[in-house]
Amino acid sequence: IKLDAQDQTLCFVPREDIARCFQPDSMLSAMYPGFEPRAEQVEMACEVQRAFSTDGISAIEAGTGVRKSMAYLLPAALLAQGNGIGVGVATKTNALMDQLIYNELPRLAKQLPQGLRYVAIKGYEHYPCLRKMQAMASMDPEPSEDEDGKRRDLARITLLASIYAFLDQSAWADFDAIPLHWSDLPRKAICASSGDCLHNRCRFFPQFCLIHGLRQMARCADIVVTNHALLFRDAASEGALLPPIRHWIVDEAHAVEDEARKQLSLCADVRDLRGELAHLAKGPSSVMAHAIRKAKQVEGGQLITICAVKVEEEANRCDAIAESFFSFVKDLAEHAEKSSYDVVELWVNEQLRETGTWSVVAGTGRSLANHLTTLTDLCKELLSCIDSQESRLWDVAADVKGSCCHLEEARDAVDLCVNVQDPDYVYSASLNRRPDVPAEALNASLLDVGNALNQLFYPRVQSVVYTSATIATGESFEHFNHAVGLDLQEAGRCRSLKLSSSYDFQRNMTVLLPYDMPDPTCGKLYTEALCDLLLDVHEAMGGSTLTLFTNRKEMEHVYNAIHPRLSELGIPLLCQSKGYSAKRLRDEFLANKQTSLFALKSFWEGFDAPGDTLRCVVIPKLPFARPTDPLYLERELRERNAWQRYSLPEAILDLKQAAGRLIRSSTDRGVLLLCDSRLLTKFYGARFLGSLPSQNQLRLSVDDVGAFLRSWE
């Protein structure tokens, strides 16, 4: 097991030795055929080493082509092996985790004299619990005469068989590695959970427990790779989920603020809460029904039965109140702005709290919170009645404990939203206007993530290196530093470093700015001009074009307008419509160089299409936050220059991410077409254009775009 770096006096490899590893005929040249030294990669590796050795925090923007993964992995591996400690790497996307685990780390392990121990670990919900799997597999099908019931039973059995087959062949046992449809089997019914883990009372612990095995491997690993979600969930739980790692690399750091906010916020969701109540006490397969059956088999089981019945009755009361509560939450939609969208995110501000609609929500919410408190107290009473030495009831106790944890979280979220109103949070209601779709939720989102990280994360670590291809706006790191709380650190602890790409963006990326496009706020006039322009672009390029939209309805409208014409020309065009798998879209786009794609936010980052597969990226509109976004509105209320401090730099970073899809190797060439005329007419346009990797920017008329692309080809 690795030592805790906090209790050790560490030794560090000299900077010059780190730099030597990146020279010709060095370790890296043996790892990569055709390796060429890159000054930016050496500089980054030395900065990572400096942060480690000074207990510092570094923010490094490393452009595409710097090869930043090895620039931080090599110093991290040398630090870990030289001191018998673990070093952590946190990423946002599964794609980068896979790249590190299956490509970069194995290459590095072959070159190090001692090899390298590494492991990837995610949250509990990514792994199956063998105890729950066995219970689900042995469960008798519920009697059902209708075809839907029989179909659900068959789907459940098929899903379980697929998971068992996967576990038999997988080294990591991560659900993300296989496509599963959870509609017929609640994920939490078979996933591991910190709340209901039996630990040494489980028949599968420790030899066969998947999550325990991974956590043991993590305690012994030189490099622990995880995701942002687990990193910040661990910080919120005071280090209960990960080994005591004191030196961290946080890659894809542009996403840190959003993920940390998500993990440090609270939510009461109708589907989650009512699903948990049903799991606890509704039907013959519920936890309470199981508890009552088991109680009959043990001496003194009458008291357990009495407690279980009380839990069952109170859970049913909570479910009835929850149904009413969330129906009243749905009524809040009458206060939302008119929209053609079914889904609404409504800011819960003081004006809304003064309405009669909210008064009903608040009153019912207080009742729900009180009854959930009663229910969790009854669950704890039941747990105290279960003899800890009676192994036949250990499973019951674990399931009750797990439900109790989830119900307490829901209770805290409801209480915070309707009673406490802590000013550290911004409150909102997620609504679906369709009366037949129960999808309501109340959210309390943390407003100042940086302040929270200064309380929960930085005191637990010694050094942190944040890195991404896009964290600076122009030359400034001010926005990022505030977002993650570096502006609250003591002077001298934090440094920033911006490294240019080794790729020749000036030569390989051309940015087109049509100066006579209508303003995006012109509605129909703009949309018609966009349709004409995109039709011309796709004809000129013959495909291999990615258009990144900020609005689904606008995307679908444009798609319906130009798709028939492109079909006649033999140019395949895909569209990220509802229900269309992002992975399937990626695979189809990459499989055919003539294919083009209309896509939304999930394709603005982390999407790689090298070579001729992608030759043109089109951005119809600048990616500003929605003016109805609750976080945006709360910031506008509290800070005079909130738009310039938050919305503008966030949009600049999003545009840089989108531009980064175009050039993914030193030989890639492409055109970035920016259709938003505000880049040329508004004061902030220069900030967007100055932040792009290429300053080869041409202003031309809409009519000349197609002709330019044909000549460029």
PDB file of C-alpha atoms in Angstrom, residues 256-475:
ATOM      1  CA  VAL A 256     -13.803  21.610 -13.621  1.00  0.00           C
ATOM      2  CA  GLU A 257     -16.138  24.378 -12.457  1.00  0.00           C
ATOM      3  CA  ASP A 258     -19.266  22.781 -13.957  1.00  0.00           C
ATOM      4  CA  GLU A 259     -18.493  19.295 -12.628  1.00  0.00           C
ATOM      5  CA  ALA A 260     -17.527  20.525  -9.168  1.00  0.00           C
ATOM      6  CA  ARG A 261     -20.753  22.551  -9.024  1.00  0.00           C
ATOM      7  CA  LYS A 262     -22.740  19.452  -9.972  1.00  0.00           C
ATOM      8  CA  GLN A 263     -21.121  17.304  -7.283  1.00  0.00           C
ATOM      9  CA  LEU A 264     -21.409  19.955  -4.566  1.00  0.00           C
ATOM     10  CA  SER A 265     -25.056  20.817  -5.270  1.00  0.00           C
ATOM     11  CA  LEU A 266     -28.350  19.236  -4.187  1.00  0.00           C
ATOM     12  CA  CYS A 267     -31.341  18.042  -6.187  1.00  0.00           C
ATOM     13  CA  ALA A 268     -34.769  16.611  -5.361  1.00  0.00           C
ATOM     14  CA  ASP A 269     -35.969  14.718  -8.442  1.00  0.00           C
ATOM     15  CA  VAL A 270     -39.453  13.197  -8.695  1.00  0.00           C
ATOM     16  CA  ARG A 271     -38.274  10.065 -10.489  1.00  0.00           C
ATOM     17  CA  ASP A 272     -35.384   9.434  -8.114  1.00  0.00           C
ATOM     18  CA  LEU A 273     -37.388  10.068  -4.944  1.00  0.00           C
ATOM     19  CA  ARG A 274     -40.512   8.125  -5.884  1.00  0.00           C
ATOM     20  CA  GLY A 275     -38.356   5.361  -7.333  1.00  0.00           C
ATOM     21  CA  GLU A 276     -36.475   5.074  -4.032  1.00  0.00           C
ATOM     22  CA  LEU A 277     -39.731   4.994  -2.055  1.00  0.00           C
ATOM     23  CA  ALA A 278     -41.084   2.265  -4.335  1.00  0.00           C
ATOM     24  CA  HIS A 279     -37.859   0.293  -4.004  1.00  0.00           C
ATOM     25  CA  LEU A 280     -38.123   0.575  -0.226  1.00  0.00           C
ATOM     26  CA  ALA A 281     -41.770  -0.280   0.351  1.00  0.00           C
ATOM     27  CA  LYS A 282     -43.905  -0.911  -2.731  1.00  0.00           C
ATOM     28  CA  GLY A 283     -44.770  -4.378  -3.981  1.00  0.00           C
ATOM     29  CA  PRO A 284     -43.615  -7.929  -3.249  1.00  0.00           C
ATOM     30  CA  SER A 285     -40.045  -7.257  -4.438  1.00  0.00           C
ATOM     31  CA  SER A 286     -39.528  -4.210  -2.182  1.00  0.00           C
ATOM     32  CA  VAL A 287     -36.999  -4.058   0.644  1.00  0.00           C
ATOM     33  CA  MET A 288     -39.727  -4.068   3.304  1.00  0.00           C
ATOM     34  CA  ALA A 289     -41.502  -7.056   1.762  1.00  0.00           C
ATOM     35  CA  HIS A 290     -38.165  -8.867   1.778  1.00  0.00           C
ATOM     36  CA  ALA A 291     -37.565  -7.797   5.398  1.00  0.00           C
ATOM     37  CA  ILE A 292     -40.953  -9.138   6.526  1.00  0.00           C
ATOM     38  CA  ARG A 293     -40.354 -12.481   4.802  1.00  0.00           C
ATOM     39  CA  LYS A 294     -36.893 -12.787   6.340  1.00  0.00           C
ATOM     40  CA  ALA A 295     -38.129 -11.757   9.810  1.00  0.00           C
ATOM     41  CA  LYS A 296     -40.346 -14.849   9.933  1.00  0.00           C
ATOM     42  CA  GLN A 297     -37.226 -17.012   9.732  1.00  0.00           C
ATOM     43  CA  VAL A 298     -35.434 -15.601  12.785  1.00  0.00           C
ATOM     44  CA  GLU A 299     -36.082 -15.672  16.491  1.00  0.00           C
ATOM     45  CA  GLY A 300     -37.608 -12.433  17.735  1.00  0.00           C
ATOM     46  CA  GLY A 301     -38.597 -11.452  14.227  1.00  0.00           C
ATOM     47  CA  GLN A 302     -41.952 -10.019  15.371  1.00  0.00           C
ATOM     48  CA  LEU A 303     -40.329  -6.715  16.398  1.00  0.00           C
ATOM     49  CA  ILE A 304     -38.569  -6.491  13.042  1.00  0.00           C
ATOM     50  CA  THR A 305     -41.894  -7.102  11.298  1.00  0.00           C
ATOM     51  CA  ILE A 306     -43.597  -4.357  13.317  1.00  0.00           C
ATOM     52  CA  CYS A 307     -40.840  -1.877  12.459  1.00  0.00           C
ATOM     53  CA  ALA A 308     -40.934  -2.896   8.793  1.00  0.00           C
ATOM     54  CA  VAL A 309     -44.688  -2.344   8.616  1.00  0.00           C
ATOM     55  CA  LYS A 310     -44.231   1.134  10.135  1.00  0.00           C
ATOM     56  CA  VAL A 311     -41.586   1.934   7.524  1.00  0.00           C
ATOM     57  CA  GLU A 312     -43.883   0.647   4.780  1.00  0.00           C
ATOM     58  CA  GLU A 313     -46.805   2.772   5.946  1.00  0.00           C
ATOM     59  CA  GLU A 314     -44.716   5.929   6.310  1.00  0.00           C
ATOM     60  CA  ALA A 315     -43.070   5.363   2.924  1.00  0.00           C
ATOM     61  CA  ASN A 316     -46.507   5.177   1.305  1.00  0.00           C
ATOM     62  CA  ARG A 317     -47.473   8.447   3.018  1.00  0.00           C
ATOM     63  CA  CYS A 318     -44.262  10.045   1.758  1.00  0.00           C
ATOM     64  CA  ASP A 319     -44.982   8.799  -1.747  1.00  0.00           C
ATOM     65  CA  ALA A 320     -48.466  10.343  -1.726  1.00  0.00           C
ATOM     66  CA  ILE A 321     -47.087  13.672  -0.475  1.00  0.00           C
ATOM     67  CA  ALA A 322     -44.227  13.530  -2.998  1.00  0.00           C
ATOM     68  CA  GLU A 323     -46.717  12.981  -5.827  1.00  0.00           C
ATOM     69  CA  SER A 324     -48.672  16.075  -4.754  1.00  0.00           C
ATOM     70  CA  PHE A 325     -45.514  18.092  -4.146  1.00  0.00           C
ATOM     71  CA  PHE A 326     -44.063  17.520  -7.585  1.00  0.00           C
ATOM     72  CA  SER A 327     -47.421  18.117  -9.276  1.00  0.00           C
ATOM     73  CA  PHE A 328     -47.424  21.533  -7.580  1.00  0.00           C
ATOM     74  CA  VAL A 329     -43.829  22.043  -8.754  1.00  0.00           C
ATOM     75  CA  LYS A 330     -45.035  21.327 -12.306  1.00  0.00           C
ATOM     76  CA  ASP A 331     -47.606  24.132 -11.896  1.00  0.00           C
ATOM     77  CA  LEU A 332     -44.685  26.587 -11.628  1.00  0.00           C
ATOM     78  CA  ALA A 333     -44.420  26.341 -15.417  1.00  0.00           C
ATOM     79  CA  GLU A 334     -47.126  28.997 -15.649  1.00  0.00           C
ATOM     80  CA  HIS A 335     -44.500  31.498 -14.429  1.00  0.00           C
ATOM     81  CA  ALA A 336     -41.962  30.527 -17.095  1.00  0.00           C
ATOM     82  CA  GLU A 337     -41.512  32.492 -20.279  1.00  0.00           C
ATOM     83  CA  LYS A 338     -43.415  31.237 -23.291  1.00  0.00           C
ATOM     84  CA  SER A 339     -41.400  28.716 -25.237  1.00  0.00           C
ATOM     85  CA  SER A 340     -41.908  25.992 -27.815  1.00  0.00           C
ATOM     86  CA  TYR A 341     -39.796  23.638 -25.693  1.00  0.00           C
ATOM     87  CA  ASP A 342     -41.375  21.111 -23.338  1.00  0.00           C
ATOM     88  CA  VAL A 343     -38.482  21.252 -20.861  1.00  0.00           C
ATOM     89  CA  VAL A 344     -38.109  24.442 -18.816  1.00  0.00           C
ATOM     90  CA  GLU A 345     -35.474  25.534 -16.296  1.00  0.00           C
ATOM     91  CA  LEU A 346     -37.137  28.144 -14.057  1.00  0.00           C
ATOM     92  CA  TRP A 347     -35.193  30.482 -11.766  1.00  0.00           C
ATOM     93  CA  VAL A 348     -36.649  30.414  -8.246  1.00  0.00           C
ATOM     94  CA  ASN A 349     -36.115  34.023  -7.184  1.00  0.00           C
ATOM     95  CA  GLU A 350     -37.776  36.256  -4.594  1.00  0.00           C
ATOM     96  CA  GLN A 351     -40.539  37.291  -6.980  1.00  0.00           C
ATOM     97  CA  LEU A 352     -41.498  33.662  -7.595  1.00  0.00           C
ATOM     98  CA  ARG A 353     -41.390  32.874  -3.864  1.00  0.00           C
ATOM     99  CA  GLU A 354     -44.005  35.577  -3.272  1.00  0.00           C
ATOM    100  CA  THR A 355     -46.573  33.952  -5.597  1.00  0.00           C
ATOM    101  CA  GLY A 356     -49.455  31.769  -4.487  1.00  0.00           C
ATOM    102  CA  THR A 357     -48.169  28.922  -6.656  1.00  0.00           C
ATOM    103  CA  TRP A 358     -44.883  28.844  -4.761  1.00  0.00           C
ATOM    104  CA  SER A 359     -46.713  29.121  -1.430  1.00  0.00           C
ATOM    105  CA  VAL A 360     -48.439  25.810  -2.167  1.00  0.00           C
ATOM    106  CA  VAL A 361     -45.114  24.253  -3.262  1.00  0.00           C
ATOM    107  CA  ALA A 362     -43.371  25.448  -0.095  1.00  0.00           C
ATOM    108  CA  GLY A 363     -46.115  24.259   2.258  1.00  0.00           C
ATOM    109  CA  THR A 364     -46.223  20.794   0.691  1.00  0.00           C
ATOM    110  CA  GLY A 365     -42.435  20.701   0.582  1.00  0.00           C
ATOM    111  CA  ARG A 366     -42.176  21.348   4.312  1.00  0.00           C
ATOM    112  CA  SER A 367     -44.641  18.523   4.934  1.00  0.00           C
ATOM    113  CA  LEU A 368     -42.649  16.219   2.646  1.00  0.00           C
ATOM    114  CA  ALA A 369     -39.371  17.072   4.391  1.00  0.00           C
ATOM    115  CA  ASN A 370     -40.928  16.365   7.805  1.00  0.00           C
ATOM    116  CA  HIS A 371     -42.328  13.018   6.703  1.00  0.00           C
ATOM    117  CA  LEU A 372     -39.038  12.025   5.083  1.00  0.00           C
ATOM    118  CA  THR A 373     -37.359  12.760   8.417  1.00  0.00           C
ATOM    119  CA  THR A 374     -39.887  10.511  10.147  1.00  0.00           C
ATOM    120  CA  LEU A 375     -39.300   7.804   7.540  1.00  0.00           C
ATOM    121  CA  THR A 376     -35.527   7.862   7.881  1.00  0.00           C
ATOM    122  CA  ASP A 377     -35.867   7.753  11.677  1.00  0.00           C
ATOM    123  CA  LEU A 378     -38.058   4.658  11.316  1.00  0.00           C
ATOM    124  CA  CYS A 379     -35.474   3.112   8.989  1.00  0.00           C
ATOM    125  CA  LYS A 380     -32.793   3.672  11.627  1.00  0.00           C
ATOM    126  CA  GLU A 381     -35.075   2.146  14.243  1.00  0.00           C
ATOM    127  CA  LEU A 382     -35.498  -0.903  12.026  1.00  0.00           C
ATOM    128  CA  LEU A 383     -31.730  -1.162  11.610  1.00  0.00           C
ATOM    129  CA  SER A 384     -31.271  -1.135  15.388  1.00  0.00           C
ATOM    130  CA  CYS A 385     -33.798  -3.991  15.669  1.00  0.00           C
ATOM    131  CA  ILE A 386     -31.917  -6.206  13.255  1.00  0.00           C
ATOM    132  CA  ASP A 387     -29.476  -8.425  15.074  1.00  0.00           C
ATOM    133  CA  SER A 388     -26.051  -7.605  13.637  1.00  0.00           C
ATOM    134  CA  GLN A 389     -25.027 -11.221  14.128  1.00  0.00           C
ATOM    135  CA  GLU A 390     -27.951 -12.606  12.128  1.00  0.00           C
ATOM    136  CA  SER A 391     -26.479 -13.144   8.680  1.00  0.00           C
ATOM    137  CA  ARG A 392     -29.895 -13.814   7.088  1.00  0.00           C
ATOM    138  CA  LEU A 393     -30.797 -10.158   7.640  1.00  0.00           C
ATOM    139  CA  TRP A 394     -27.525  -8.544   6.598  1.00  0.00           C
ATOM    140  CA  ASP A 395     -28.801  -8.002   3.045  1.00  0.00           C
ATOM    141  CA  VAL A 396     -31.947  -6.373   4.393  1.00  0.00           C
ATOM    142  CA  ALA A 397     -29.945  -4.086   6.672  1.00  0.00           C
ATOM    143  CA  ALA A 398     -27.709  -3.038   3.770  1.00  0.00           C
ATOM    144  CA  ASP A 399     -30.676  -2.208   1.523  1.00  0.00           C
ATOM    145  CA  VAL A 400     -32.411  -0.252   4.305  1.00  0.00           C
ATOM    146  CA  LYS A 401     -29.228   1.692   4.991  1.00  0.00           C
ATOM    147  CA  GLY A 402     -28.800   2.503   1.290  1.00  0.00           C
ATOM    148  CA  SER A 403     -32.385   3.728   0.948  1.00  0.00           C
ATOM    149  CA  CYS A 404     -32.026   5.777   4.120  1.00  0.00           C
ATOM    150  CA  CYS A 405     -28.972   7.588   2.685  1.00  0.00           C
ATOM    151  CA  HIS A 406     -30.764   8.438  -0.553  1.00  0.00           C
ATOM    152  CA  LEU A 407     -33.896   9.614   1.258  1.00  0.00           C
ATOM    153  CA  GLU A 408     -31.855  11.856   3.552  1.00  0.00           C
ATOM    154  CA  GLU A 409     -30.233  13.465   0.515  1.00  0.00           C
ATOM    155  CA  ALA A 410     -33.650  14.128  -1.037  1.00  0.00           C
ATOM    156  CA  ARG A 411     -34.950  15.487   2.273  1.00  0.00           C
ATOM    157  CA  ASP A 412     -31.978  17.858   2.565  1.00  0.00           C
ATOM    158  CA  ALA A 413     -32.536  19.104  -0.998  1.00  0.00           C
ATOM    159  CA  VAL A 414     -36.245  19.796  -0.421  1.00  0.00           C
ATOM    160  CA  ASP A 415     -35.519  21.459   2.915  1.00  0.00           C
ATOM    161  CA  LEU A 416     -32.791  23.661   1.438  1.00  0.00           C
ATOM    162  CA  CYS A 417     -35.007  24.787  -1.458  1.00  0.00           C
ATOM    163  CA  VAL A 418     -38.181  25.585   0.507  1.00  0.00           C
ATOM    164  CA  ASN A 419     -36.938  26.414   4.019  1.00  0.00           C
ATOM    165  CA  VAL A 420     -33.273  27.252   4.443  1.00  0.00           C
ATOM    166  CA  GLN A 421     -32.606  29.341   1.307  1.00  0.00           C
ATOM    167  CA  ASP A 422     -28.854  29.452   1.881  1.00  0.00           C
ATOM    168  CA  PRO A 423     -27.407  32.430  -0.085  1.00  0.00           C
ATOM    169  CA  ASP A 424     -24.480  30.265  -1.223  1.00  0.00           C
ATOM    170  CA  TYR A 425     -26.852  28.553  -3.681  1.00  0.00           C
ATOM    171  CA  VAL A 426     -28.923  29.478  -6.711  1.00  0.00           C
ATOM    172  CA  TYR A 427     -32.327  27.792  -6.831  1.00  0.00           C
ATOM    173  CA  SER A 428     -34.214  26.505  -9.843  1.00  0.00           C
ATOM    174  CA  ALA A 429     -37.014  24.169 -10.877  1.00  0.00           C
ATOM    175  CA  SER A 430     -36.649  21.730 -13.769  1.00  0.00           C
ATOM    176  CA  LEU A 431     -40.049  21.288 -15.374  1.00  0.00           C
ATOM    177  CA  ASN A 432     -41.692  19.435 -18.236  1.00  0.00           C
ATOM    178  CA  ARG A 433     -44.776  21.149 -19.623  1.00  0.00           C
ATOM    179  CA  ARG A 434     -46.317  17.876 -20.808  1.00  0.00           C
ATOM    180  CA  PRO A 435     -48.855  16.777 -18.179  1.00  0.00           C
ATOM    181  CA  ASP A 436     -48.188  13.065 -18.779  1.00  0.00           C
ATOM    182  CA  VAL A 437     -44.415  13.306 -18.166  1.00  0.00           C
ATOM    183  CA  PRO A 438     -43.336  13.342 -14.483  1.00  0.00           C
ATOM    184  CA  ALA A 439     -39.869  14.882 -14.760  1.00  0.00           C
ATOM    185  CA  GLU A 440     -39.855  17.659 -12.170  1.00  0.00           C
ATOM    186  CA  ALA A 441     -36.967  18.539  -9.892  1.00  0.00           C
ATOM    187  CA  LEU A 442     -35.922  21.269  -7.478  1.00  0.00           C
ATOM    188  CA  ASN A 443     -32.251  22.203  -7.654  1.00  0.00           C
ATOM    189  CA  ALA A 444     -29.946  24.056  -5.281  1.00  0.00           C
ATOM    190  CA  SER A 445     -26.769  24.764  -7.251  1.00  0.00           C
ATOM    191  CA  LEU A 446     -23.616  26.058  -5.610  1.00  0.00           C
ATOM    192  CA  LEU A 447     -22.927  29.595  -6.765  1.00  0.00           C
ATOM    193  CA  ASP A 448     -19.230  30.082  -5.913  1.00  0.00           C
ATOM    194  CA  VAL A 449     -17.349  26.888  -6.717  1.00  0.00           C
ATOM    195  CA  GLY A 450     -13.948  28.474  -6.132  1.00  0.00           C
ATOM    196  CA  ASN A 451     -14.738  29.287  -2.514  1.00  0.00           C
ATOM    197  CA  ALA A 452     -15.964  25.721  -1.918  1.00  0.00           C
ATOM    198  CA  LEU A 453     -12.789  24.205  -3.402  1.00  0.00           C
ATOM    199  CA  ASN A 454     -10.727  26.376  -1.062  1.00  0.00           C
ATOM    200  CA  GLN A 455     -12.570  24.846   1.864  1.00  0.00           C
ATOM    201  CA  LEU A 456     -12.951  21.235   0.727  1.00  0.00           C
ATOM    202  CA  PHE A 457     -10.223  20.403  -1.802  1.00  0.00           C
ATOM    203  CA  TYR A 458      -7.057  22.483  -1.545  1.00  0.00           C
ATOM    204  CA  PRO A 459      -6.497  21.917   2.210  1.00  0.00           C
ATOM    205  CA  ARG A 460      -6.391  18.139   1.539  1.00  0.00           C
ATOM    206  CA  VAL A 461      -3.761  18.269  -1.227  1.00  0.00           C
ATOM    207  CA  GLN A 462      -0.198  19.478  -1.590  1.00  0.00           C
ATOM    208  CA  SER A 463      -0.026  20.275  -5.296  1.00  0.00           C
ATOM    209  CA  VAL A 464      -2.466  20.497  -8.203  1.00  0.00           C
ATOM    210  CA  VAL A 465      -1.781  20.928 -11.905  1.00  0.00           C
ATOM    211  CA  TYR A 466      -4.764  22.072 -13.960  1.00  0.00           C
ATOM    212  CA  THR A 467      -4.338  21.682 -17.705  1.00  0.00           C
ATOM    213  CA  SER A 468      -6.416  21.953 -20.853  1.00  0.00           C
ATOM    214  CA  ALA A 469      -6.174  23.213 -24.398  1.00  0.00           C
ATOM    215  CA  THR A 470      -8.637  25.973 -23.452  1.00  0.00           C
ATOM    216  CA  ILE A 471      -8.522  27.667 -20.054  1.00  0.00           C
ATOM    217  CA  ALA A 472      -7.189  31.130 -20.931  1.00  0.00           C
ATOM    218  CA  THR A 473      -9.194  33.860 -22.625  1.00  0.00           C
ATOM    219  CA  GLY A 474      -6.602  35.497 -24.810  1.00  0.00           C
ATOM    220  CA  GLU A 475      -3.553  35.774 -22.584  1.00  0.00           C
TER     221      GLU A 475
END
